[in-house]
mmCIF file of C-alpha atoms in Angstrom:
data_model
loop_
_atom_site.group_PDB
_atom_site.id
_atom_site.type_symbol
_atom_site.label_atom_id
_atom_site.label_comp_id
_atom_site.label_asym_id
_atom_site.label_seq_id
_atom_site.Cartn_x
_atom_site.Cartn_y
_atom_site.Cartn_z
ATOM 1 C CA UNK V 13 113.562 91.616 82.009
ATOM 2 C CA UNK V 14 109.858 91.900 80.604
ATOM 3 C CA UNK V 15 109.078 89.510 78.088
ATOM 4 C CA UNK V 16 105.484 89.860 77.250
ATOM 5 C CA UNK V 17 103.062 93.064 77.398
ATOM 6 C CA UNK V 18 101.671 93.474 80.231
ATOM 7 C CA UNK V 19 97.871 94.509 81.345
ATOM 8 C CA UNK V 20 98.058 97.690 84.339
ATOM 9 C CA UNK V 21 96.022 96.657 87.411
ATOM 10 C CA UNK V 22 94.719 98.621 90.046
ATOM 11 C CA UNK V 23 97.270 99.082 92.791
ATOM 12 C CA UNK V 24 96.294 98.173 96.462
ATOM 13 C CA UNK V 25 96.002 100.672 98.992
ATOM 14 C CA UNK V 26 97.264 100.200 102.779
ATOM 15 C CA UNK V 27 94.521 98.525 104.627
ATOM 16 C CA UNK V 28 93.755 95.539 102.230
ATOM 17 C CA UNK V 29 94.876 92.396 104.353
ATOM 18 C CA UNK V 30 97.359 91.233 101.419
ATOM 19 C CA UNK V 31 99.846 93.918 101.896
ATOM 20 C CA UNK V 32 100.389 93.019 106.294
ATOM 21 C CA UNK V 33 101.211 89.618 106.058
ATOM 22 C CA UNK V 34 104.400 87.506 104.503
ATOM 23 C CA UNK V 35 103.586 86.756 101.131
ATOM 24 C CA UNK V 36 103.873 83.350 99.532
ATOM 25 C CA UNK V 37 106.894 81.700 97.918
ATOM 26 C CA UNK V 38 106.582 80.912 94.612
ATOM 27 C CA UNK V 39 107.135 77.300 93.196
ATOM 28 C CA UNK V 40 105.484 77.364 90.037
ATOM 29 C CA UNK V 41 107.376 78.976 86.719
ATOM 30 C CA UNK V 42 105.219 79.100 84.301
ATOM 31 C CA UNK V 43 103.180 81.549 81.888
ATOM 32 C CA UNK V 44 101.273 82.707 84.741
ATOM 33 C CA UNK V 45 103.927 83.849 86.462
ATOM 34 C CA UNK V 46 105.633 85.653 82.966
ATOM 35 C CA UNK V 47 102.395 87.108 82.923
ATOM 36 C CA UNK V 48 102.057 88.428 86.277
ATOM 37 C CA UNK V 49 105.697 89.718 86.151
ATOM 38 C CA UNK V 50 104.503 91.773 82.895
ATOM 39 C CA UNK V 51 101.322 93.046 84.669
ATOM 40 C CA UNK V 52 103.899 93.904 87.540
ATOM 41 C CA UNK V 53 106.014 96.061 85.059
ATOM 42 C CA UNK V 54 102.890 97.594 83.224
ATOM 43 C CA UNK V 55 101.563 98.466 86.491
ATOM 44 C CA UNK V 56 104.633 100.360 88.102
ATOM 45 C CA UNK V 57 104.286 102.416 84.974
ATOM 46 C CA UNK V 58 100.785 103.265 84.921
ATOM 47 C CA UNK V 59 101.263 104.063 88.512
ATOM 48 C CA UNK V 60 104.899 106.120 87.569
ATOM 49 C CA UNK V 61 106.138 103.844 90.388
ATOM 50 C CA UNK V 62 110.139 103.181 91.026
ATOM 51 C CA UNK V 63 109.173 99.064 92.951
ATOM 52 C CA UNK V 64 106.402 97.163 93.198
ATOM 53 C CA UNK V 65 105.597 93.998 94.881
ATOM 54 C CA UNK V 66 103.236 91.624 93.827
ATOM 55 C CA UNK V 67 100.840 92.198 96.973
ATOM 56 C CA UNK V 68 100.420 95.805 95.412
ATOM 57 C CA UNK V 69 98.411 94.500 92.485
ATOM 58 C CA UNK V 70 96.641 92.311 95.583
ATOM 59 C CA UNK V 71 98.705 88.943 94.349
ATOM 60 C CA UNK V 72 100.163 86.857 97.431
ATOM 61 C CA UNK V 73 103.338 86.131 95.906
ATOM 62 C CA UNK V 74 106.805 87.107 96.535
ATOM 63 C CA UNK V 75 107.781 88.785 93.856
ATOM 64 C CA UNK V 76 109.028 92.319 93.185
ATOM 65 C CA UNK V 77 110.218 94.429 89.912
ATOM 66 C CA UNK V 78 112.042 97.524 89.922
ATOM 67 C CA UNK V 79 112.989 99.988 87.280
ATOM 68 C CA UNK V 80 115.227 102.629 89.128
ATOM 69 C CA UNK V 81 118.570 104.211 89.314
ATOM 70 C CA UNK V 82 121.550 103.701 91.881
ATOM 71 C CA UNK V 83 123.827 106.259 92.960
ATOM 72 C CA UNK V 84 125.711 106.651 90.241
ATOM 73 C CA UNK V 85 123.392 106.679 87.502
ATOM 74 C CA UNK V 86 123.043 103.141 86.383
ATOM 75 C CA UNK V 87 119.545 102.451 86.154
ATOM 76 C CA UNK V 88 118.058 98.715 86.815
ATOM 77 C CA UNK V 89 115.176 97.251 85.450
ATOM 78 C CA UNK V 90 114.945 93.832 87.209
ATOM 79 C CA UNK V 91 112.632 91.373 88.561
ATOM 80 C CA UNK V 92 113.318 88.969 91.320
ATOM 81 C CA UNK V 93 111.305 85.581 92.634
ATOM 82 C CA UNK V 94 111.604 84.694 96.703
ATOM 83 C CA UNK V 95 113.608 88.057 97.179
ATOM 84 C CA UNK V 96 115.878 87.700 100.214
ATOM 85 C CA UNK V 97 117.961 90.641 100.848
ATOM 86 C CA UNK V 98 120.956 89.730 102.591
ATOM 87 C CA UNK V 99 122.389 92.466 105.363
ATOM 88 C CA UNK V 100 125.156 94.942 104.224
ATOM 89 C CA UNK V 101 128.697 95.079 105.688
ATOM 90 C CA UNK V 102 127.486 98.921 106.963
ATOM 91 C CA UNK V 103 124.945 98.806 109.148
ATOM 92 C CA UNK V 104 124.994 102.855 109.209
ATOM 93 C CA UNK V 105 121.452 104.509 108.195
ATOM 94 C CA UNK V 106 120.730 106.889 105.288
ATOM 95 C CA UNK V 107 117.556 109.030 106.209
ATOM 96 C CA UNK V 108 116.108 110.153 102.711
ATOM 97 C CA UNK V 109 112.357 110.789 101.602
ATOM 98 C CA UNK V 110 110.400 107.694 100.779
ATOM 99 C CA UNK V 111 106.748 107.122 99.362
ATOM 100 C CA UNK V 112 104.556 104.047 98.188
ATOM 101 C CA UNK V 113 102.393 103.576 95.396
ATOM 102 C CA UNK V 114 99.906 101.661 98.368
ATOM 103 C CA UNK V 115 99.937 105.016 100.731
ATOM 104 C CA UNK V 116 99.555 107.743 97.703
ATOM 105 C CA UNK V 117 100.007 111.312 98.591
ATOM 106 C CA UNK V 118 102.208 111.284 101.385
ATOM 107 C CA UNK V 119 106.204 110.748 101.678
ATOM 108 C CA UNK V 120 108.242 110.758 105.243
ATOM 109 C CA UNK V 121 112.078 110.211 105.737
ATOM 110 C CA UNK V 122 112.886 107.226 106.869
ATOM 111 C CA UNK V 123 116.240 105.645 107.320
ATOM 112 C CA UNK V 124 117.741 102.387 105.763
ATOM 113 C CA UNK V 125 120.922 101.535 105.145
ATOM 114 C CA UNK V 126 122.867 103.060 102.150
ATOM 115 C CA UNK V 127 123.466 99.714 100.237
ATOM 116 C CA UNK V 128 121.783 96.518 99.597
ATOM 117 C CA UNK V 129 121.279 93.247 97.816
ATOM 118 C CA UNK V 130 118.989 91.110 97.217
ATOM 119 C CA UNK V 131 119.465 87.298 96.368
ATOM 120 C CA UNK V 132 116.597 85.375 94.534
ATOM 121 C CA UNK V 133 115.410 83.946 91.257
ATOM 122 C CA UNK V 134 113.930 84.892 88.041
ATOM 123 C CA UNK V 135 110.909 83.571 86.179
ATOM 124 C CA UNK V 136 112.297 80.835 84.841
ATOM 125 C CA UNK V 137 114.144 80.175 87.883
ATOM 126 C CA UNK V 138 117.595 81.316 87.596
ATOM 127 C CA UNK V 139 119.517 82.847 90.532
ATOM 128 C CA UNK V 140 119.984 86.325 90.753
ATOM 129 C CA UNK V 141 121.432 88.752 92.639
ATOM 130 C CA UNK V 142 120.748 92.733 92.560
ATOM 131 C CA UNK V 143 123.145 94.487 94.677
ATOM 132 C CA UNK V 144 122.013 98.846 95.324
ATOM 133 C CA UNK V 145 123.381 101.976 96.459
ATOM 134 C CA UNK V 146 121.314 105.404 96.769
ATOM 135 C CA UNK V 147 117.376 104.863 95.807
ATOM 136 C CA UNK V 148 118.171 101.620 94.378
ATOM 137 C CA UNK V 149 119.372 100.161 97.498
ATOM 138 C CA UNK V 150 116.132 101.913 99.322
ATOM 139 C CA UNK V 151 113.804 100.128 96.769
ATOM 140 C CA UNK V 152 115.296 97.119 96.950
ATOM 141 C CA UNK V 153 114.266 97.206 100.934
ATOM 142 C CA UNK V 154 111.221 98.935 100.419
ATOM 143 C CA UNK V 155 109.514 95.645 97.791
ATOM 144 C CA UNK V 156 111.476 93.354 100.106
ATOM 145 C CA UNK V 157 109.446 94.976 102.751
ATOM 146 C CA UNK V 158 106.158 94.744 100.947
ATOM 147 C CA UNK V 159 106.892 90.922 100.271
ATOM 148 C CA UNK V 160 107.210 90.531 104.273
ATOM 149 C CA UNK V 161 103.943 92.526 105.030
ATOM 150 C CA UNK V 162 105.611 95.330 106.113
ATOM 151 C CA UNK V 163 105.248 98.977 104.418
ATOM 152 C CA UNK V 164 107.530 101.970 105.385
ATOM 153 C CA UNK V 165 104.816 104.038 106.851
ATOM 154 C CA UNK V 166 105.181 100.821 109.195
ATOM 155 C CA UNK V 167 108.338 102.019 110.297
ATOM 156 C CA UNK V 168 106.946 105.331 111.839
ATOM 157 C CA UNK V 169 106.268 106.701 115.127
ATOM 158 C CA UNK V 170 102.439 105.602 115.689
ATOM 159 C CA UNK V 171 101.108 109.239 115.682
ATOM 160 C CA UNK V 172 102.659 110.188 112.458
ATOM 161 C CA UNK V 173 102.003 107.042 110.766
ATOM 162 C CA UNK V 174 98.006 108.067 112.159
ATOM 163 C CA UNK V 175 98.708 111.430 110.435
ATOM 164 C CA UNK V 176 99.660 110.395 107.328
ATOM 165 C CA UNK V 177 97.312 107.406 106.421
ATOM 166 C CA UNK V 178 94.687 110.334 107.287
ATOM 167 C CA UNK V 179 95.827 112.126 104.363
ATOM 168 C CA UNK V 180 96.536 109.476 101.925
ATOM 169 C CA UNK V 181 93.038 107.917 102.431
ATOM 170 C CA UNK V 182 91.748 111.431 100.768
ATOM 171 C CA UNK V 183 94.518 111.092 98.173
ATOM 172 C CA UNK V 184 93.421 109.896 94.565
ATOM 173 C CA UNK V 185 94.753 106.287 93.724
ATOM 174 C CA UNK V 186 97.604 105.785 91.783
ATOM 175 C CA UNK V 187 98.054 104.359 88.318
ATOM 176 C CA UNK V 188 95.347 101.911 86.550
ATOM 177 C CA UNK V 189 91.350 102.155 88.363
ATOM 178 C CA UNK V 190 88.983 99.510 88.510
#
């Protein structure tokens, strides 16, 4: 949970090397990563964002926060530290509409499975473990995703991923400017 204020930050658009590479584990709990955890949350607001990863804000840090609903109404608002989401029992795919604060302006279906969970730490580095259904289970994938330099438009047949990064890159940012 957040335990400081945070300070909104710009959020980084697909492109910027940070976001297509694995980010970094983190070893050090400490203030800086308190405070980064409350920029995290203060950012995802600004930006009226469900998830968002640390390399969104342009840090190179695996680290994620989420403040978003399941599938049957109970809504998380979580952080996790060296995220590892661990497979479901159901391999079956759920194809539902999906966007990114880093690709503004566009949204494609893509399908994940239905549940998840995610295994990790917090900032003071006790264990933790979200487990998702419905859009929670999709975010939970989705920052895990971002933390392992992937993104969703990723995930898309090369001409439509060509399509849509067209139109984001004439969509306004999201959230905080520089």
């Amino acid at each position: 949970m957040q335990t400081r204020a945070g300070t909104p930050r710009p959020i980084t658009r697909y492109g910027n090397p940070v976001l297509h590479r694995r980010c970094a584990d983190v070893t050090v709990f400490d203030d800086d990563l308190q405070q980064l955890i409350a920029d995290m949350f203060a950012s995802m607001a600004a930006a009226d964002g469900v998830g968002l990863a640390a390399n969104q804000i342009g840090v190179d840090a695996r680290v994620f926060v989420v403040d978003c609903p399941d599938d049957t109404g109970n809504h998380v608002v979580a952080h996790v530290v060296n995220p590892v989401l661990d497979p479901p029992q159901d391999r079956g795919l759920e194809v539902d509409s999906e966007g990114c604060l880093s690709v503004p302006g566009v949204r494609a279906d893509v399908g994940r499975p239905a549940t998840a969970s995610v295994v990790g730490v917090d900032m003071h580095g006790n264990a933790v473990r979200i487990d998702g259904t419905g859009l929670l289970a999709r975010c939970l994938q989705h920052e895990t995703d971002h933390l392992d330099g992937l993104l969703y438009v990723d995930r898309l047949p090369a001409k439509k991923r060509k399509k849509m990064l067209t139109e984001s890159a004439d969509a306004p940012s999201v959230g905080v400017t520089e």
